XYZ file of C-alpha atoms in Angstrom:
662
model
C 149.931 133.825 73.568
C 146.944 133.665 71.211
C 147.383 129.910 70.870
C 147.346 129.536 74.645
C 144.145 131.587 74.873
C 142.487 129.404 72.238
C 143.478 126.276 74.149
C 142.032 127.684 77.380
C 138.763 128.570 75.644
C 138.644 125.062 74.186
C 139.090 123.532 77.625
C 136.341 125.690 79.118
C 134.030 124.912 76.210
C 134.670 121.176 76.577
C 134.093 121.407 80.324
C 130.793 123.205 79.656
C 129.722 120.396 77.302
C 130.625 117.797 79.915
C 128.535 119.634 82.528
C 125.586 119.863 80.118
C 125.971 116.177 79.279
C 125.960 115.346 82.998
C 122.779 117.354 83.531
C 120.979 115.751 80.603
C 121.948 112.228 81.636
C 120.938 112.634 85.280
C 117.824 114.728 84.690
C 114.688 112.772 85.691
C 116.848 109.675 85.959
C 114.311 107.889 88.164
C 111.169 109.322 86.541
C 110.441 106.288 84.372
C 109.620 102.861 85.749
C 112.176 100.099 85.747
C 111.278 97.896 82.791
C 111.723 94.178 82.158
C 115.351 93.994 80.994
C 116.442 96.403 83.709
C 114.705 94.320 86.352
C 116.535 91.251 85.076
C 119.875 93.091 85.288
C 119.105 94.033 88.898
C 117.924 90.525 89.719
C 121.006 88.898 88.167
C 123.404 91.277 89.910
C 121.863 90.498 93.299
C 122.739 86.804 92.999
C 125.919 85.140 94.339
C 128.995 86.085 92.332
C 129.550 82.628 90.742
C 126.018 82.764 89.333
C 126.477 86.341 88.058
C 129.503 85.491 85.923
C 128.448 81.968 84.959
C 127.697 81.194 81.349
C 123.990 80.641 80.786
C 122.931 83.102 83.475
C 122.390 85.696 80.745
C 122.664 85.935 76.985
C 125.261 88.699 77.252
C 128.857 88.682 78.540
C 129.344 89.122 82.293
C 131.200 92.428 82.746
C 128.193 94.707 83.222
C 126.411 92.371 85.692
C 129.721 92.073 87.545
C 130.069 95.863 87.813
C 126.443 96.135 88.889
C 127.080 93.401 91.461
C 129.688 95.663 93.087
C 127.595 98.818 92.558
C 124.242 97.828 94.071
C 125.471 97.139 97.632
C 126.976 100.622 97.684
C 124.034 102.631 96.337
C 120.933 100.462 96.638
C 118.513 99.133 94.031
C 116.111 102.056 93.523
C 115.842 103.373 89.987
C 118.117 106.411 90.355
C 120.886 104.404 91.978
C 120.857 101.519 89.518
C 120.779 103.817 86.470
C 123.466 106.127 87.798
C 126.166 103.669 86.728
C 125.179 103.896 83.052
C 124.707 107.680 83.362
C 128.209 108.163 84.742
C 129.678 105.990 82.009
C 127.668 107.874 79.400
C 129.210 111.214 80.368
C 132.618 109.892 79.279
C 131.410 109.746 75.674
C 131.771 113.539 75.374
C 135.488 113.924 76.202
C 136.270 110.684 74.400
C 134.654 111.722 71.126
C 136.329 115.118 71.451
C 139.840 113.648 71.633
C 138.960 111.134 68.915
C 137.645 113.966 66.733
C 140.930 115.803 67.115
C 142.784 112.622 66.229
C 140.563 112.053 63.166
C 140.592 115.657 61.901
C 140.859 118.854 63.962
C 139.381 120.849 66.841
C 136.400 122.069 64.793
C 135.329 118.512 63.961
C 135.962 117.498 67.567
C 133.680 120.216 68.938
C 130.872 119.528 66.468
C 130.975 115.807 67.280
C 131.106 116.589 71.010
C 128.051 118.879 70.742
C 126.074 116.188 68.915
C 127.148 113.625 71.510
C 126.275 115.898 74.426
C 122.675 116.309 73.265
C 122.342 112.881 71.633
C 118.843 111.632 72.526
C 119.792 108.034 71.757
C 122.903 108.050 73.952
C 120.926 109.737 76.739
C 118.127 107.209 76.253
C 120.543 104.376 77.028
C 122.418 106.348 79.685
C 119.197 106.205 81.693
C 118.874 102.439 81.562
C 120.227 99.739 83.855
C 121.690 97.820 80.943
C 125.051 97.410 79.251
C 124.499 99.231 75.955
C 125.858 102.631 76.974
C 128.885 100.969 78.536
C 129.778 98.999 75.412
C 129.361 102.122 73.253
C 131.716 104.161 75.463
C 134.298 101.378 75.778
C 134.231 100.862 72.011
C 134.714 104.612 71.607
C 137.782 104.396 73.851
C 139.013 101.444 71.791
C 138.628 103.508 68.600
C 140.624 106.364 70.120
C 143.475 104.095 71.172
C 143.443 102.385 67.780
C 143.983 105.706 66.031
C 146.505 106.762 68.667
C 148.460 103.571 68.126
C 148.652 103.966 64.363
C 149.227 107.688 64.461
C 152.381 106.989 66.413
C 153.170 103.787 64.557
C 153.554 105.705 61.328
C 156.061 107.879 63.127
C 158.004 104.900 64.327
C 156.629 104.747 67.890
C 154.528 101.599 67.817
C 153.866 100.880 71.493
C 152.018 104.020 72.606
C 148.318 103.264 72.993
C 148.673 99.479 73.021
C 147.711 98.984 76.668
C 144.757 101.346 76.343
C 143.567 99.646 73.170
C 143.931 96.163 74.601
C 142.137 96.987 77.852
C 139.264 99.040 76.385
C 138.619 96.563 73.558
C 138.651 93.529 75.820
C 136.342 95.234 78.340
C 133.989 96.187 75.504
C 133.940 92.605 74.224
C 133.159 91.332 77.712
C 130.334 93.874 77.943
C 128.403 93.066 74.763
C 128.923 91.215 71.505
C 128.336 94.368 69.430
C 131.850 95.452 70.446
C 133.082 93.025 67.785
C 131.397 95.209 65.148
C 133.749 98.078 65.987
C 136.681 95.679 66.304
C 136.080 94.514 62.719
C 135.891 98.157 61.576
C 139.225 98.839 63.290
C 140.857 95.893 61.555
C 139.494 96.959 58.174
C 140.894 100.419 58.816
C 144.309 98.981 59.699
C 144.226 96.737 56.627
C 143.526 99.776 54.431
C 146.421 101.610 56.054
C 148.692 98.658 55.446
C 147.582 98.387 51.832
C 148.251 102.078 51.283
C 151.677 101.789 52.876
C 152.443 98.744 50.760
C 151.524 100.584 47.573
C 153.677 103.506 48.644
C 156.545 101.177 49.506
C 156.370 99.470 46.130
C 156.219 102.797 44.307
C 159.318 104.011 46.135
C 161.095 100.763 45.372
C 160.421 101.181 41.645
C 161.601 104.774 41.692
C 164.847 103.639 43.286
C 165.170 100.757 40.760
C 165.197 98.307 43.645
C 162.790 96.003 41.853
C 160.333 93.783 43.680
C 160.685 94.155 47.470
C 162.247 91.075 49.056
C 161.276 89.338 52.259
C 163.475 91.472 54.455
C 161.998 94.670 53.055
C 158.477 93.369 53.713
C 159.497 92.549 57.269
C 160.800 96.085 57.596
C 157.431 97.406 56.384
C 155.545 95.316 58.929
C 157.709 96.628 61.718
C 157.577 100.216 60.458
C 153.775 100.337 60.246
C 153.208 98.496 63.500
C 151.290 95.684 61.771
C 153.303 93.018 63.484
C 152.507 94.365 66.926
C 148.887 94.947 65.844
C 148.570 91.287 64.862
C 149.934 90.270 68.258
C 147.339 92.490 69.978
C 144.540 90.845 68.011
C 145.831 87.423 68.956
C 145.915 88.432 72.618
C 142.306 89.638 72.386
C 141.155 86.389 70.785
C 142.943 84.232 73.338
C 141.564 86.344 76.206
C 138.004 85.878 74.895
C 138.193 82.121 74.352
C 137.175 81.278 77.949
C 133.860 83.090 77.531
C 133.278 81.484 74.131
C 133.775 78.041 75.674
C 131.469 78.830 78.583
C 128.666 80.417 76.581
C 128.623 78.521 73.280
C 126.043 75.912 74.246
C 123.723 78.542 75.712
C 123.909 80.795 72.637
C 123.451 77.822 70.305
C 120.122 77.177 71.971
C 119.085 80.807 71.453
C 120.139 81.125 67.821
C 117.847 80.664 64.856
C 118.280 80.952 61.119
C 115.884 83.193 59.166
C 117.669 83.846 55.923
C 114.640 85.625 54.518
C 115.945 88.565 56.566
C 118.524 89.018 53.804
C 115.995 90.881 51.734
C 114.853 94.369 50.966
C 112.649 94.187 54.031
C 115.699 93.382 56.152
C 117.656 96.248 54.606
C 114.792 98.635 55.222
C 114.370 97.455 58.805
C 118.011 97.508 59.898
C 119.388 100.428 57.924
C 116.161 102.427 58.126
C 115.625 101.915 61.864
C 119.314 102.555 62.560
C 119.565 105.836 60.688
C 116.280 107.111 62.097
C 117.449 106.261 65.611
C 120.929 107.738 65.074
C 119.445 110.969 63.751
C 116.277 111.429 65.818
C 116.330 108.704 68.472
C 113.184 106.612 69.059
C 110.971 109.227 70.696
C 109.555 111.041 67.663
C 106.747 110.132 65.285
C 106.430 110.386 61.518
C 107.294 112.541 59.665
C 109.672 114.465 61.956
C 112.318 111.725 62.394
C 112.404 111.133 58.640
C 113.014 114.846 58.035
C 115.762 114.974 60.661
C 117.342 111.787 59.284
C 117.581 113.329 55.809
C 119.538 116.262 57.266
C 121.906 114.024 59.224
C 122.404 111.586 56.350
C 123.119 114.423 53.925
C 126.056 115.583 56.018
C 127.097 112.004 56.786
C 127.416 111.401 53.033
C 129.343 114.645 52.578
C 131.601 113.691 55.480
C 132.206 110.196 54.083
C 133.136 111.611 50.666
C 135.459 114.173 52.258
C 137.097 111.462 54.365
C 137.615 109.183 51.358
C 139.360 111.971 49.421
C 141.744 112.973 52.197
C 145.428 112.159 52.063
C 145.301 111.965 55.858
C 144.129 108.382 56.254
C 142.958 109.010 59.839
C 139.717 110.459 58.451
C 138.937 107.165 56.764
C 138.158 105.743 60.163
C 135.052 107.897 60.771
C 132.782 106.391 58.054
C 134.174 102.893 58.649
C 133.303 103.276 62.329
C 129.547 103.413 61.602
C 129.099 101.773 58.201
C 130.864 98.506 59.050
C 128.880 97.778 62.260
C 125.540 98.407 60.551
C 126.492 96.162 57.625
C 127.592 93.420 60.029
C 124.304 93.771 61.923
C 122.488 93.134 58.648
C 124.692 90.138 57.810
C 124.213 88.435 61.203
C 120.545 89.379 61.575
C 119.232 85.968 60.383
C 120.862 84.230 63.370
C 119.799 86.865 65.901
C 116.457 86.510 67.723
C 115.440 90.006 66.610
C 116.951 93.403 65.828
C 116.903 96.507 67.993
C 118.686 99.796 67.431
C 120.629 99.322 70.655
C 122.630 96.525 69.032
C 124.365 99.091 66.808
C 124.652 101.863 69.403
C 128.415 101.235 69.282
C 128.429 102.786 65.797
C 126.755 106.057 66.780
C 129.991 107.959 67.663
C 131.345 107.133 64.214
C 128.152 108.477 62.661
C 128.508 111.735 64.615
C 132.163 112.042 63.580
C 131.256 111.598 59.914
C 128.429 114.139 60.184
C 130.868 116.508 61.905
C 133.303 116.126 58.988
C 130.515 117.133 56.603
C 129.455 120.126 58.701
C 133.082 121.222 59.134
C 133.485 121.162 55.347
C 130.572 123.610 55.071
C 131.883 125.662 57.990
C 135.149 126.364 56.191
C 133.157 128.002 53.408
C 130.043 129.438 55.085
C 130.596 129.479 58.864
C 127.151 130.839 59.753
C 125.455 128.020 57.813
C 127.295 125.432 59.857
C 126.205 127.159 63.069
C 122.590 127.075 61.897
C 122.861 123.388 60.954
C 124.292 122.407 64.334
C 121.585 124.520 65.975
C 118.817 122.764 64.038
C 120.246 119.350 64.895
C 120.534 120.285 68.553
C 116.989 121.672 68.591
C 115.697 118.422 67.064
C 117.576 116.487 69.736
C 115.973 118.690 72.376
C 112.510 117.923 71.031
C 113.232 114.182 71.094
C 114.557 114.526 74.653
C 111.419 116.378 75.735
C 109.334 113.436 74.568
C 111.677 111.029 76.315
C 111.488 112.915 79.599
C 107.802 113.819 79.644
C 105.729 111.879 77.096
C 104.384 108.587 78.460
C 103.789 107.382 74.914
C 107.532 106.664 74.698
C 107.945 105.095 78.131
C 109.851 101.820 78.104
C 107.546 100.330 80.695
C 104.884 101.150 83.266
C 104.995 98.038 85.407
C 105.635 100.111 88.524
C 102.618 102.307 87.879
C 100.543 99.215 87.257
C 101.530 97.664 90.578
C 100.966 100.998 92.302
C 97.419 100.960 90.926
C 96.932 97.442 92.271
C 98.227 98.493 95.696
C 95.924 101.513 95.792
C 92.805 99.594 94.741
C 93.388 96.140 96.207
C 90.935 94.794 98.753
C 91.266 92.017 101.315
C 90.799 88.707 99.554
C 92.335 89.820 96.241
C 94.891 87.748 94.337
C 97.222 88.343 91.395
C 97.629 85.930 88.483
C 100.845 86.598 86.583
C 100.727 85.168 83.084
C 104.310 84.599 81.858
C 106.899 83.688 84.491
C 109.483 85.892 82.716
C 108.072 88.858 84.606
C 109.242 87.439 87.941
C 112.248 89.813 88.380
C 110.047 92.780 87.500
C 107.237 91.664 89.778
C 109.671 91.055 92.648
C 110.953 94.611 92.196
C 107.494 96.218 92.368
C 105.400 93.560 94.114
C 102.465 94.818 96.233
C 103.254 92.733 99.291
C 99.689 92.612 100.580
C 98.358 90.744 97.510
C 99.285 87.066 96.997
C 100.534 86.221 93.517
C 100.327 83.052 91.415
C 102.439 82.383 88.323
C 100.682 80.579 85.487
C 101.700 78.390 83.847
C 103.263 76.808 86.912
C 104.709 73.417 86.059
C 101.771 72.265 83.941
C 100.641 73.702 80.565
C 97.886 76.302 80.750
C 95.167 74.029 79.385
C 96.211 71.073 81.523
C 93.635 69.830 84.096
C 96.104 70.709 86.854
C 96.055 74.363 85.758
C 92.259 74.361 85.562
C 92.110 72.964 89.077
C 94.545 75.620 90.286
C 92.448 78.357 88.691
C 89.307 76.991 90.304
C 91.035 77.011 93.689
C 92.210 80.594 93.239
C 88.691 81.660 92.223
C 87.161 79.859 95.202
C 89.562 81.368 97.736
C 89.613 84.972 96.454
C 86.785 87.417 95.852
C 88.658 89.266 93.110
C 91.507 88.337 90.791
C 93.904 90.731 89.051
C 95.296 89.297 85.807
C 98.631 90.605 84.493
C 99.396 89.759 80.861
C 103.101 90.552 80.393
C 105.144 90.697 77.213
C 103.765 89.008 74.110
C 100.863 86.688 75.094
C 101.071 84.917 71.734
C 104.346 83.341 72.888
C 103.120 81.822 76.159
C 99.289 81.809 75.933
C 98.505 81.621 72.205
C 94.919 80.486 72.760
C 94.144 83.146 75.388
C 93.287 80.436 77.867
C 93.411 82.525 81.038
C 91.256 85.280 79.602
C 88.821 82.678 78.267
C 88.560 80.920 81.610
C 88.172 84.112 83.616
C 85.799 85.592 81.044
C 83.576 82.533 81.337
C 83.694 82.317 85.123
C 84.068 85.885 86.392
C 83.093 89.502 85.665
C 85.792 91.830 84.325
C 85.394 95.265 85.897
C 88.673 96.922 84.940
C 91.104 96.691 82.039
C 94.039 98.857 81.000
C 97.297 98.554 79.087
C 100.590 99.643 80.683
C 103.107 99.596 77.763
C 104.771 96.283 78.599
C 101.768 94.621 80.220
C 98.009 94.783 80.597
C 95.996 94.609 83.801
C 92.459 93.310 84.267
C 90.339 92.899 87.385
C 87.804 90.073 87.626
C 85.056 89.852 90.229
C 84.269 86.313 91.290
C 80.532 85.536 91.672
C 79.739 84.383 95.183
C 76.155 83.165 94.573
C 73.832 82.379 91.724
C 72.735 85.516 89.915
C 69.532 86.641 91.639
C 67.771 88.709 88.991
C 67.100 87.213 85.552
C 65.400 89.233 82.837
C 64.317 88.366 79.319
C 64.521 90.953 76.572
C 64.518 91.109 72.819
C 66.618 93.568 70.870
C 68.495 93.217 67.608
C 71.909 94.647 66.784
C 72.711 94.897 63.106
C 71.238 92.151 60.963
C 72.059 88.995 62.898
C 72.872 89.654 66.589
C 70.173 89.455 69.249
C 70.217 90.237 72.951
C 67.858 87.616 74.381
C 68.315 88.288 78.076
C 70.489 89.581 80.873
C 71.067 89.086 84.583
C 72.122 91.238 87.532
C 73.526 90.144 90.853
C 71.146 92.549 92.652
C 69.384 95.892 92.301
C 70.844 97.911 95.197
C 74.508 98.777 95.716
C 76.761 100.886 97.894
C 79.512 103.120 96.464
C 82.623 101.036 95.839
C 80.674 97.876 95.027
C 80.392 96.294 91.589
C 77.354 95.636 89.424
C 77.748 92.147 87.942
C 76.018 92.086 84.571
C 75.560 88.995 82.409
C 74.429 89.493 78.807
C 73.038 86.656 76.711
C 73.635 86.947 72.967
C 72.556 84.853 70.018
C 73.198 85.133 66.310
C 70.932 84.112 63.471
C 73.766 83.859 60.922
C 77.590 83.978 60.788
C 79.054 87.423 61.542
C 81.912 88.763 59.422
C 82.833 91.749 61.612
C 84.478 91.797 65.040
C 82.622 94.060 67.450
C 83.230 95.317 70.952
C 80.521 95.512 73.586
C 80.145 98.684 75.643
C 78.457 98.703 79.048
C 77.796 101.967 80.890
C 76.402 102.892 84.285
C 74.508 106.158 83.722
C 73.499 108.706 86.333
C 73.557 112.417 86.931
C 76.354 114.412 85.314
C 79.690 113.219 86.671
C 81.633 116.370 87.651
C 84.971 114.603 87.196
C 84.295 113.611 83.576
C 81.469 115.990 82.603
C 79.614 112.897 81.419
C 76.648 110.891 82.734
C 78.818 107.746 82.589
C 79.945 106.726 86.101
C 81.291 103.279 85.258
C 82.228 101.653 81.978
C 83.598 98.355 80.707
C 84.251 97.800 77.010
C 85.493 94.496 75.638
C 85.107 91.931 72.958
C 82.668 89.318 74.274
C 83.605 86.930 77.104
C 86.586 88.924 78.260
C 87.963 89.267 74.746
C 88.059 85.512 74.187
C 84.962 85.048 71.996
C 85.134 87.346 68.999
C 81.783 87.851 67.276
C 83.271 86.322 64.109
C 83.578 83.003 65.977
C 79.940 82.806 67.139
C 77.950 79.827 65.950
C 74.426 80.299 64.625
C 71.862 79.736 67.387
C 74.514 79.499 70.101
C 73.872 81.419 73.349
C 76.879 83.472 74.419
C 77.088 84.254 78.146
C 78.965 87.542 78.314
C 79.974 88.966 81.739
C 80.851 92.542 82.733
C 81.587 94.249 86.007
C 80.680 97.915 86.484
C 82.613 99.203 89.491
C 80.676 102.011 91.183
C 83.033 104.849 92.178
C 83.403 105.580 95.869
C 82.204 109.159 95.306
C 79.050 108.201 93.351
C 76.064 110.104 94.802
C 72.997 108.141 95.921
C 70.187 107.702 93.411
C 68.926 105.718 90.446
C 71.422 104.660 87.764
C 70.649 103.152 84.375
C 72.572 100.428 82.572
C 73.273 101.072 78.904
C 74.805 98.564 76.504
C 75.528 98.168 72.820
C 78.203 97.236 70.314
C 80.612 99.170 68.104
C 83.269 98.681 65.479
C 86.621 99.211 67.278
C 88.272 100.390 64.052
C 85.797 103.226 63.375
C 84.050 103.539 66.791
C 80.761 103.502 64.880
C 77.971 101.880 66.885
C 76.124 98.862 65.529
C 72.497 99.826 64.706
C 70.020 98.756 67.409
C 66.396 97.783 66.708
C 63.703 97.194 69.311
C 61.289 94.223 69.465
C 58.996 95.904 66.898
C 61.873 96.461 64.440
C 62.174 100.230 64.957
C 65.686 101.659 65.124
C 66.645 102.991 68.549
C 68.076 106.485 68.825
C 71.800 106.546 69.685
C 71.978 102.807 68.928
C 71.973 101.642 72.536
C 69.913 99.363 74.747
C 68.720 100.618 78.135
C 68.429 97.813 80.664
C 67.203 97.949 84.256
C 68.002 100.697 86.693
C 69.886 100.012 89.900
C 69.946 102.043 93.097
C 73.102 103.373 94.703
C 72.657 104.067 98.392
C 74.393 106.652 100.522
C 77.677 105.583 102.085
């Protein structure tokens, strides 16, 4: 009766964990913008089926795009719907690690591992992503369970139970992502260790019985008794079933691979093992030193758990440390031929890490139960803090492309155009595109600095009053010389600039006539920089219009420090900011393309800025203030007037302009 009551409580407790896991994985599921890789998954899964499953369509195997291909027509392509597939799959990790924990050790270990999995910030992080990483982790977890199930029964003489489950879950995992092979190798090492142990035991028994060296028939009996023969057949089936994808994808992957054997170094160890353990323990949404402190706690119990597992006569516990150590080691070994390393590539190992930690905590719990409760509580609290940052802190957002395009939609005017630098953003742009603004991808057929591109830019500038420039991804890969920013900086006035995690957005005003007001001035900044003149497009503006300011710099000697220029439109106290600054544009000279360290002595630098007057700016006189500062320290460069006297606040006051009533 008591045993039945305990089982009922266990079922209710597990159900409660599953409900909590469901809540955490679906909470704010659509709050964050779709980011680049997600947009590609959506784009790929909206193509015709032959293209979706074709080799070369994507780096990864085709199962997840195929599932998404069937999913999207049913639920739609908005963020909640597309991510719901991964969230639903992610929930399965809780019951799966529970039954695996019972298979590895006992109910206590199973519950501890299930609690850690329920609140795992890293698993939740990837449960809320339209990508395949959560799916491969859960399928690999199912494969691990069936592997242990198979050999638990094999040692009892029932070799076939679990074979179908193992074969199906492992093959599906392999067709989801290549990291599934990391767990597959761990499983085979585990089976090899079992076989070696059985062989030693068999030989010892043979000696005790004075049988002598086991003959061939006795070895065959051992293979059949331990299930190794059937295991070998299963592995052969898996390999044969994967050959078609290998044949299809080999040429594509060969083109992606590179060899950087310097990654086999202490730096590589620190990067892969360090990043992995920090992510496993504290996810990727905490800053130093908190994740390091949490990682020490997790690793302490992981080490205890690994030692306990190694000393157990029950060989099932050996699997837990192998489950996470082997994949991380393999990730280090293959890192030189991978384009780059991310923690998600070893997400498949996280359940094994939790199981090993649970073994360590359970060891403590058998001696000091309250201490184990406190430890699990601290770990869960740390997970909650990481989840809070994930849910609510924009600093950890994967992307803000949607917010960026929303800003464009809200502030676009008739005659605007978008220039999208890096065609790789096409799926993401198509997902969020502001339909009222025409877009141009550059480069488009010709290299950026080709005359054809220059002609295209000139046409865009002629036909559009304003141009929004989106720099997506890593500009060093597709625009290493900063050509677009140089061209726009030299031919237009940047009036807005902001970073959005995975991209930056700038707005350039195109001059429509020769600058009307030219003024000479003489002011010195630091020892060698001089402002020799400036120009304005006019002196009177309406709210919502832009002051186009051209500064003319010269230097009397080479400059060793990179400075930023600040330009402010000053008026009465702005109630929104509690500052007299109503418009501001800071940048390195010429749109960021002409660092002060590159100026030539005696050269005149034409430096353009746009100061967009807010729509709610009251009528009146506004001053224009400029200067330079060190971006590292924010310290302003000293300013001296024409007589050599230092100017208070190290700024230069230029002309005033008038803002009229609306």
